[in-house]
Amino acid sequence: MNPGPATDHEDLGAGGPETAGRAEGRRETEDERADRRWQELVQEIRVTQTGVQILFGFLLTVVFTPHFQGLGQTDKTIYLITVVLGALATGALIGPVALHRIVSGRRIKPQAVVWASRLTFTGIVLLLATLTSALFLILRAATHDEFVPWVVSGVLAWYLLCWFVLPFWARRRHTAGN
């Protein structure tokens, strides 16, 4: 008999109901759940970490190009904001690795998973801001047209839909009452 999927409360590591040392839902111990959640998180981080590092590396080289020197002060300010956002996103997405390394073997994996998850979510939000800012800068430099804010707003709406609206809608719809 399958009791159904783990609830949000359990999956967030908040100490959901347990019976004889095993959580309801997947029937896994706290340590097993932490191990599974850590492996899932590592896979998610691999995707975002690679992208943000490539983007950040590219952003760091832009300042040394001749075209950059010809940018106006507004575009240079947008560039600086974009680089700082990229640095923050990189830090947040690499943070779980450092966290794991430092606390490994200390028997606090469930807590480490919660903190690593928070860092990853923060990194995704910062990546969203970095991508939006970078797109805005590139389109401004390429066109200087008044439609740039509209295009960037449309892309931002798409990111928000794919990264947040759809997942939160699915979470709410399929875990209602849990």
JSON list of C-alpha atoms in Angstrom, two decimals:
[
{"chain": "A", "resi": 1, "resn": "MET", "atom": "CA", "xyz": [0.00, 0.00, 0.00]},
{"chain": "A", "resi": 2, "resn": "ASN", "atom": "CA", "xyz": [1.49, 3.32, -1.11]},
{"chain": "A", "resi": 3, "resn": "PRO", "atom": "CA", "xyz": [0.59, 6.16, 1.28]},
{"chain": "A", "resi": 4, "resn": "GLY", "atom": "CA", "xyz": [1.25, 8.75, -1.42]},
{"chain": "A", "resi": 5, "resn": "PRO", "atom": "CA", "xyz": [3.97, 11.29, -2.03]},
{"chain": "A", "resi": 6, "resn": "ALA", "atom": "CA", "xyz": [5.87, 13.01, 0.75]},
{"chain": "A", "resi": 7, "resn": "THR", "atom": "CA", "xyz": [4.29, 16.24, 1.84]},
{"chain": "A", "resi": 8, "resn": "ASP", "atom": "CA", "xyz": [5.90, 19.65, 1.34]},
{"chain": "A", "resi": 9, "resn": "HIS", "atom": "CA", "xyz": [6.36, 19.84, 5.10]},
{"chain": "A", "resi": 10, "resn": "GLU", "atom": "CA", "xyz": [8.39, 16.63, 5.11]},
{"chain": "A", "resi": 11, "resn": "ASP", "atom": "CA", "xyz": [10.29, 17.38, 1.94]},
{"chain": "A", "resi": 12, "resn": "LEU", "atom": "CA", "xyz": [11.45, 20.75, 3.27]},
{"chain": "A", "resi": 13, "resn": "GLY", "atom": "CA", "xyz": [13.19, 18.96, 6.09]},
{"chain": "A", "resi": 14, "resn": "ALA", "atom": "CA", "xyz": [11.04, 20.62, 8.72]},
{"chain": "A", "resi": 15, "resn": "GLY", "atom": "CA", "xyz": [10.67, 17.45, 10.79]},
{"chain": "A", "resi": 16, "resn": "GLY", "atom": "CA", "xyz": [7.36, 16.17, 9.49]},
{"chain": "A", "resi": 17, "resn": "PRO", "atom": "CA", "xyz": [5.50, 13.33, 11.18]},
{"chain": "A", "resi": 18, "resn": "GLU", "atom": "CA", "xyz": [7.51, 10.18, 11.73]},
{"chain": "A", "resi": 19, "resn": "THR", "atom": "CA", "xyz": [6.50, 6.68, 12.67]},
{"chain": "A", "resi": 20, "resn": "ALA", "atom": "CA", "xyz": [9.09, 4.33, 14.17]},
{"chain": "A", "resi": 21, "resn": "GLY", "atom": "CA", "xyz": [11.94, 6.48, 12.82]},
{"chain": "A", "resi": 22, "resn": "ARG", "atom": "CA", "xyz": [10.58, 6.60, 9.30]},
{"chain": "A", "resi": 23, "resn": "ALA", "atom": "CA", "xyz": [8.83, 9.55, 7.64]},
{"chain": "A", "resi": 24, "resn": "GLU", "atom": "CA", "xyz": [5.41, 8.99, 6.16]},
{"chain": "A", "resi": 25, "resn": "GLY", "atom": "CA", "xyz": [5.27, 9.14, 2.38]},
{"chain": "A", "resi": 26, "resn": "ARG", "atom": "CA", "xyz": [8.45, 7.61, 0.97]},
{"chain": "A", "resi": 27, "resn": "ARG", "atom": "CA", "xyz": [9.07, 5.57, 4.11]},
{"chain": "A", "resi": 28, "resn": "GLU", "atom": "CA", "xyz": [12.65, 6.80, 4.41]},
{"chain": "A", "resi": 29, "resn": "THR", "atom": "CA", "xyz": [14.62, 7.73, 7.48]},
{"chain": "A", "resi": 30, "resn": "GLU", "atom": "CA", "xyz": [15.74, 11.30, 8.04]},
{"chain": "A", "resi": 31, "resn": "ASP", "atom": "CA", "xyz": [19.24, 10.34, 6.89]},
{"chain": "A", "resi": 32, "resn": "GLU", "atom": "CA", "xyz": [17.94, 8.57, 3.77]},
{"chain": "A", "resi": 33, "resn": "ARG", "atom": "CA", "xyz": [15.77, 11.58, 2.94]},
{"chain": "A", "resi": 34, "resn": "ALA", "atom": "CA", "xyz": [18.73, 13.92, 3.43]},
{"chain": "A", "resi": 35, "resn": "ASP", "atom": "CA", "xyz": [20.90, 11.76, 1.17]},
{"chain": "A", "resi": 36, "resn": "ARG", "atom": "CA", "xyz": [18.22, 11.69, -1.55]},
{"chain": "A", "resi": 37, "resn": "ARG", "atom": "CA", "xyz": [17.56, 15.41, -1.29]},
{"chain": "A", "resi": 38, "resn": "TRP", "atom": "CA", "xyz": [21.29, 16.16, -1.40]},
{"chain": "A", "resi": 39, "resn": "GLN", "atom": "CA", "xyz": [21.70, 14.11, -4.61]},
{"chain": "A", "resi": 40, "resn": "GLU", "atom": "CA", "xyz": [18.73, 15.86, -6.21]},
{"chain": "A", "resi": 41, "resn": "LEU", "atom": "CA", "xyz": [20.11, 19.26, -5.20]},
{"chain": "A", "resi": 42, "resn": "VAL", "atom": "CA", "xyz": [23.56, 18.46, -6.60]},
{"chain": "A", "resi": 43, "resn": "GLN", "atom": "CA", "xyz": [22.01, 17.62, -9.97]},
{"chain": "A", "resi": 44, "resn": "GLU", "atom": "CA", "xyz": [20.06, 20.90, -9.97]},
{"chain": "A", "resi": 45, "resn": "ILE", "atom": "CA", "xyz": [23.15, 22.88, -9.03]},
{"chain": "A", "resi": 46, "resn": "ARG", "atom": "CA", "xyz": [25.19, 21.32, -11.85]},
{"chain": "A", "resi": 47, "resn": "VAL", "atom": "CA", "xyz": [22.81, 22.77, -14.41]},
{"chain": "A", "resi": 48, "resn": "THR", "atom": "CA", "xyz": [22.65, 26.29, -13.02]},
{"chain": "A", "resi": 49, "resn": "GLN", "atom": "CA", "xyz": [26.26, 26.48, -11.83]},
{"chain": "A", "resi": 50, "resn": "THR", "atom": "CA", "xyz": [27.71, 25.79, -15.27]},
{"chain": "A", "resi": 51, "resn": "GLY", "atom": "CA", "xyz": [25.52, 28.38, -16.93]},
{"chain": "A", "resi": 52, "resn": "VAL", "atom": "CA", "xyz": [26.20, 31.11, -14.39]},
{"chain": "A", "resi": 53, "resn": "GLN", "atom": "CA", "xyz": [29.95, 30.48, -14.48]},
{"chain": "A", "resi": 54, "resn": "ILE", "atom": "CA", "xyz": [30.07, 30.73, -18.28]},
{"chain": "A", "resi": 55, "resn": "LEU", "atom": "CA", "xyz": [27.97, 33.90, -18.23]},
{"chain": "A", "resi": 56, "resn": "PHE", "atom": "CA", "xyz": [30.08, 35.42, -15.45]},
{"chain": "A", "resi": 57, "resn": "GLY", "atom": "CA", "xyz": [33.32, 34.57, -17.26]},
{"chain": "A", "resi": 58, "resn": "PHE", "atom": "CA", "xyz": [32.00, 36.21, -20.42]},
{"chain": "A", "resi": 59, "resn": "LEU", "atom": "CA", "xyz": [30.93, 39.31, -18.48]},
{"chain": "A", "resi": 60, "resn": "LEU", "atom": "CA", "xyz": [34.39, 39.66, -16.98]},
{"chain": "A", "resi": 61, "resn": "THR", "atom": "CA", "xyz": [35.97, 39.85, -20.45]},
{"chain": "A", "resi": 62, "resn": "VAL", "atom": "CA", "xyz": [33.60, 42.51, -21.83]},
{"chain": "A", "resi": 63, "resn": "VAL", "atom": "CA", "xyz": [35.32, 45.37, -20.00]},
{"chain": "A", "resi": 64, "resn": "PHE", "atom": "CA", "xyz": [38.50, 44.71, -22.00]},
{"chain": "A", "resi": 65, "resn": "THR", "atom": "CA", "xyz": [36.89, 45.06, -25.43]},
{"chain": "A", "resi": 66, "resn": "PRO", "atom": "CA", "xyz": [37.11, 48.23, -27.54]},
{"chain": "A", "resi": 67, "resn": "HIS", "atom": "CA", "xyz": [33.31, 48.40, -27.81]},
{"chain": "A", "resi": 68, "resn": "PHE", "atom": "CA", "xyz": [33.01, 48.69, -24.02]},
{"chain": "A", "resi": 69, "resn": "GLN", "atom": "CA", "xyz": [35.10, 51.87, -23.98]},
{"chain": "A", "resi": 70, "resn": "GLY", "atom": "CA", "xyz": [32.56, 53.49, -26.32]},
{"chain": "A", "resi": 71, "resn": "LEU", "atom": "CA", "xyz": [29.57, 52.77, -24.08]},
{"chain": "A", "resi": 72, "resn": "GLY", "atom": "CA", "xyz": [27.81, 55.60, -22.31]},
{"chain": "A", "resi": 73, "resn": "GLN", "atom": "CA", "xyz": [27.81, 55.91, -18.54]},
{"chain": "A", "resi": 74, "resn": "THR", "atom": "CA", "xyz": [24.31, 54.41, -18.25]},
{"chain": "A", "resi": 75, "resn": "ASP", "atom": "CA", "xyz": [25.38, 51.26, -20.12]},
{"chain": "A", "resi": 76, "resn": "LYS", "atom": "CA", "xyz": [28.57, 51.03, -18.07]},
{"chain": "A", "resi": 77, "resn": "THR", "atom": "CA", "xyz": [26.47, 51.24, -14.89]},
{"chain": "A", "resi": 78, "resn": "ILE", "atom": "CA", "xyz": [24.16, 48.49, -16.18]},
{"chain": "A", "resi": 79, "resn": "TYR", "atom": "CA", "xyz": [27.27, 46.44, -16.94]},
{"chain": "A", "resi": 80, "resn": "LEU", "atom": "CA", "xyz": [28.65, 46.90, -13.42]},
{"chain": "A", "resi": 81, "resn": "ILE", "atom": "CA", "xyz": [25.31, 45.92, -11.89]},
{"chain": "A", "resi": 82, "resn": "THR", "atom": "CA", "xyz": [25.21, 42.85, -14.15]},
{"chain": "A", "resi": 83, "resn": "VAL", "atom": "CA", "xyz": [28.74, 41.80, -13.14]},
{"chain": "A", "resi": 84, "resn": "VAL", "atom": "CA", "xyz": [27.95, 42.19, -9.44]},
{"chain": "A", "resi": 85, "resn": "LEU", "atom": "CA", "xyz": [24.72, 40.19, -9.86]},
{"chain": "A", "resi": 86, "resn": "GLY", "atom": "CA", "xyz": [26.68, 37.50, -11.71]},
{"chain": "A", "resi": 87, "resn": "ALA", "atom": "CA", "xyz": [29.28, 37.38, -8.94]},
{"chain": "A", "resi": 88, "resn": "LEU", "atom": "CA", "xyz": [26.54, 37.06, -6.30]},
{"chain": "A", "resi": 89, "resn": "ALA", "atom": "CA", "xyz": [24.78, 34.33, -8.28]},
{"chain": "A", "resi": 90, "resn": "THR", "atom": "CA", "xyz": [28.05, 32.45, -8.71]},
{"chain": "A", "resi": 91, "resn": "GLY", "atom": "CA", "xyz": [28.74, 32.67, -4.98]},
{"chain": "A", "resi": 92, "resn": "ALA", "atom": "CA", "xyz": [25.28, 31.45, -4.04]},
{"chain": "A", "resi": 93, "resn": "LEU", "atom": "CA", "xyz": [25.42, 28.53, -6.48]},
{"chain": "A", "resi": 94, "resn": "ILE", "atom": "CA", "xyz": [28.91, 27.45, -5.41]},
{"chain": "A", "resi": 95, "resn": "GLY", "atom": "CA", "xyz": [28.04, 27.97, -1.74]},
{"chain": "A", "resi": 96, "resn": "PRO", "atom": "CA", "xyz": [26.37, 24.55, -1.30]},
{"chain": "A", "resi": 97, "resn": "VAL", "atom": "CA", "xyz": [29.60, 22.84, -2.37]},
{"chain": "A", "resi": 98, "resn": "ALA", "atom": "CA", "xyz": [31.62, 24.74, 0.23]},
{"chain": "A", "resi": 99, "resn": "LEU", "atom": "CA", "xyz": [28.93, 24.15, 2.83]},
{"chain": "A", "resi": 100, "resn": "HIS", "atom": "CA", "xyz": [28.97, 20.41, 2.16]},
{"chain": "A", "resi": 101, "resn": "ARG", "atom": "CA", "xyz": [32.76, 20.28, 2.28]},
{"chain": "A", "resi": 102, "resn": "ILE", "atom": "CA", "xyz": [32.94, 22.13, 5.60]},
{"chain": "A", "resi": 103, "resn": "VAL", "atom": "CA", "xyz": [30.16, 20.23, 7.40]},
{"chain": "A", "resi": 104, "resn": "SER", "atom": "CA", "xyz": [30.78, 16.81, 5.84]},
{"chain": "A", "resi": 105, "resn": "GLY", "atom": "CA", "xyz": [31.04, 14.09, 8.44]},
{"chain": "A", "resi": 106, "resn": "ARG", "atom": "CA", "xyz": [29.48, 16.24, 11.19]},
{"chain": "A", "resi": 107, "resn": "ARG", "atom": "CA", "xyz": [26.14, 14.39, 11.09]},
{"chain": "A", "resi": 108, "resn": "ILE", "atom": "CA", "xyz": [24.14, 17.49, 10.17]},
{"chain": "A", "resi": 109, "resn": "LYS", "atom": "CA", "xyz": [23.26, 16.58, 6.59]},
{"chain": "A", "resi": 110, "resn": "PRO", "atom": "CA", "xyz": [19.52, 17.31, 7.01]},
{"chain": "A", "resi": 111, "resn": "GLN", "atom": "CA", "xyz": [20.31, 20.85, 8.15]},
{"chain": "A", "resi": 112, "resn": "ALA", "atom": "CA", "xyz": [23.02, 21.22, 5.48]},
{"chain": "A", "resi": 113, "resn": "VAL", "atom": "CA", "xyz": [20.50, 20.22, 2.79]},
{"chain": "A", "resi": 114, "resn": "VAL", "atom": "CA", "xyz": [18.08, 22.91, 3.99]},
{"chain": "A", "resi": 115, "resn": "TRP", "atom": "CA", "xyz": [20.78, 25.60, 3.89]},
{"chain": "A", "resi": 116, "resn": "ALA", "atom": "CA", "xyz": [22.15, 24.39, 0.55]},
{"chain": "A", "resi": 117, "resn": "SER", "atom": "CA", "xyz": [18.62, 24.47, -0.85]},
{"chain": "A", "resi": 118, "resn": "ARG", "atom": "CA", "xyz": [18.18, 28.06, 0.34]},
{"chain": "A", "resi": 119, "resn": "LEU", "atom": "CA", "xyz": [21.51, 29.08, -1.21]},
{"chain": "A", "resi": 120, "resn": "THR", "atom": "CA", "xyz": [20.52, 27.41, -4.48]},
{"chain": "A", "resi": 121, "resn": "PHE", "atom": "CA", "xyz": [17.15, 29.17, -4.59]},
{"chain": "A", "resi": 122, "resn": "THR", "atom": "CA", "xyz": [18.89, 32.49, -3.86]},
{"chain": "A", "resi": 123, "resn": "GLY", "atom": "CA", "xyz": [21.36, 31.72, -6.65]},
{"chain": "A", "resi": 124, "resn": "ILE", "atom": "CA", "xyz": [18.51, 31.06, -9.08]},
{"chain": "A", "resi": 125, "resn": "VAL", "atom": "CA", "xyz": [16.89, 34.40, -8.21]},
{"chain": "A", "resi": 126, "resn": "LEU", "atom": "CA", "xyz": [20.25, 36.16, -8.66]},
{"chain": "A", "resi": 127, "resn": "LEU", "atom": "CA", "xyz": [20.77, 34.30, -11.95]},
{"chain": "A", "resi": 128, "resn": "LEU", "atom": "CA", "xyz": [17.37, 35.57, -13.09]},
{"chain": "A", "resi": 129, "resn": "ALA", "atom": "CA", "xyz": [18.46, 39.13, -12.28]},
{"chain": "A", "resi": 130, "resn": "THR", "atom": "CA", "xyz": [21.83, 38.61, -13.99]},
{"chain": "A", "resi": 131, "resn": "LEU", "atom": "CA", "xyz": [20.30, 37.23, -17.18]},
{"chain": "A", "resi": 132, "resn": "THR", "atom": "CA", "xyz": [17.71, 39.98, -17.32]},
{"chain": "A", "resi": 133, "resn": "SER", "atom": "CA", "xyz": [20.31, 42.69, -16.75]},
{"chain": "A", "resi": 134, "resn": "ALA", "atom": "CA", "xyz": [22.71, 41.16, -19.30]},
{"chain": "A", "resi": 135, "resn": "LEU", "atom": "CA", "xyz": [19.96, 40.91, -21.90]},
{"chain": "A", "resi": 136, "resn": "PHE", "atom": "CA", "xyz": [18.97, 44.52, -21.25]},
{"chain": "A", "resi": 137, "resn": "LEU", "atom": "CA", "xyz": [22.58, 45.69, -21.67]},
{"chain": "A", "resi": 138, "resn": "ILE", "atom": "CA", "xyz": [23.20, 43.67, -24.82]},
{"chain": "A", "resi": 139, "resn": "LEU", "atom": "CA", "xyz": [19.98, 44.80, -26.51]},
{"chain": "A", "resi": 140, "resn": "ARG", "atom": "CA", "xyz": [20.65, 48.44, -25.55]},
{"chain": "A", "resi": 141, "resn": "ALA", "atom": "CA", "xyz": [24.16, 48.24, -26.98]},
{"chain": "A", "resi": 142, "resn": "ALA", "atom": "CA", "xyz": [22.93, 46.48, -30.12]},
{"chain": "A", "resi": 143, "resn": "THR", "atom": "CA", "xyz": [19.88, 48.60, -30.95]},
{"chain": "A", "resi": 144, "resn": "HIS", "atom": "CA", "xyz": [19.28, 51.63, -28.70]},
{"chain": "A", "resi": 145, "resn": "ASP", "atom": "CA", "xyz": [15.59, 51.26, -29.63]},
{"chain": "A", "resi": 146, "resn": "GLU", "atom": "CA", "xyz": [12.66, 51.98, -27.36]},
{"chain": "A", "resi": 147, "resn": "PHE", "atom": "CA", "xyz": [11.37, 48.41, -27.76]},
{"chain": "A", "resi": 148, "resn": "VAL", "atom": "CA", "xyz": [14.28, 46.99, -25.70]},
{"chain": "A", "resi": 149, "resn": "PRO", "atom": "CA", "xyz": [12.50, 47.32, -22.32]},
{"chain": "A", "resi": 150, "resn": "TRP", "atom": "CA", "xyz": [9.47, 45.56, -23.80]},
{"chain": "A", "resi": 151, "resn": "VAL", "atom": "CA", "xyz": [11.52, 42.67, -25.16]},
{"chain": "A", "resi": 152, "resn": "VAL", "atom": "CA", "xyz": [13.39, 42.31, -21.86]},
{"chain": "A", "resi": 153, "resn": "SER", "atom": "CA", "xyz": [10.09, 42.46, -19.95]},
{"chain": "A", "resi": 154, "resn": "GLY", "atom": "CA", "xyz": [8.71, 39.69, -22.16]},
{"chain": "A", "resi": 155, "resn": "VAL", "atom": "CA", "xyz": [11.76, 37.50, -21.58]},
{"chain": "A", "resi": 156, "resn": "LEU", "atom": "CA", "xyz": [11.62, 38.23, -17.84]},
{"chain": "A", "resi": 157, "resn": "ALA", "atom": "CA", "xyz": [7.95, 37.22, -17.81]},
{"chain": "A", "resi": 158, "resn": "TRP", "atom": "CA", "xyz": [8.90, 33.99, -19.58]},
{"chain": "A", "resi": 159, "resn": "TYR", "atom": "CA", "xyz": [11.62, 33.25, -16.99]},
{"chain": "A", "resi": 160, "resn": "LEU", "atom": "CA", "xyz": [9.19, 33.97, -14.16]},
{"chain": "A", "resi": 161, "resn": "LEU", "atom": "CA", "xyz": [6.58, 31.71, -15.72]},
{"chain": "A", "resi": 162, "resn": "CYS", "atom": "CA", "xyz": [9.01, 28.81, -16.31]},
{"chain": "A", "resi": 163, "resn": "TRP", "atom": "CA", "xyz": [11.06, 29.12, -13.14]},
{"chain": "A", "resi": 164, "resn": "PHE", "atom": "CA", "xyz": [8.51, 30.18, -10.53]},
{"chain": "A", "resi": 165, "resn": "VAL", "atom": "CA", "xyz": [4.86, 30.40, -11.61]},
{"chain": "A", "resi": 166, "resn": "LEU", "atom": "CA", "xyz": [4.61, 26.91, -13.12]},
{"chain": "A", "resi": 167, "resn": "PRO", "atom": "CA", "xyz": [6.53, 25.16, -10.31]},
{"chain": "A", "resi": 168, "resn": "PHE", "atom": "CA", "xyz": [4.60, 26.95, -7.56]},
{"chain": "A", "resi": 169, "resn": "TRP", "atom": "CA", "xyz": [1.31, 26.29, -9.36]},
{"chain": "A", "resi": 170, "resn": "ALA", "atom": "CA", "xyz": [2.17, 22.57, -9.69]},
{"chain": "A", "resi": 171, "resn": "ARG", "atom": "CA", "xyz": [3.28, 22.41, -6.06]},
{"chain": "A", "resi": 172, "resn": "ARG", "atom": "CA", "xyz": [0.08, 24.01, -4.86]},
{"chain": "A", "resi": 173, "resn": "ARG", "atom": "CA", "xyz": [-2.21, 22.06, -7.16]},
{"chain": "A", "resi": 174, "resn": "HIS", "atom": "CA", "xyz": [-0.70, 18.64, -6.54]},
{"chain": "A", "resi": 175, "resn": "THR", "atom": "CA", "xyz": [0.11, 19.00, -2.85]},
{"chain": "A", "resi": 176, "resn": "ALA", "atom": "CA", "xyz": [-2.96, 20.90, -1.65]},
{"chain": "A", "resi": 177, "resn": "GLY", "atom": "CA", "xyz": [-3.83, 20.06, 1.91]},
{"chain": "A", "resi": 178, "resn": "ASN", "atom": "CA", "xyz": [-0.36, 18.66, 2.65]}
]
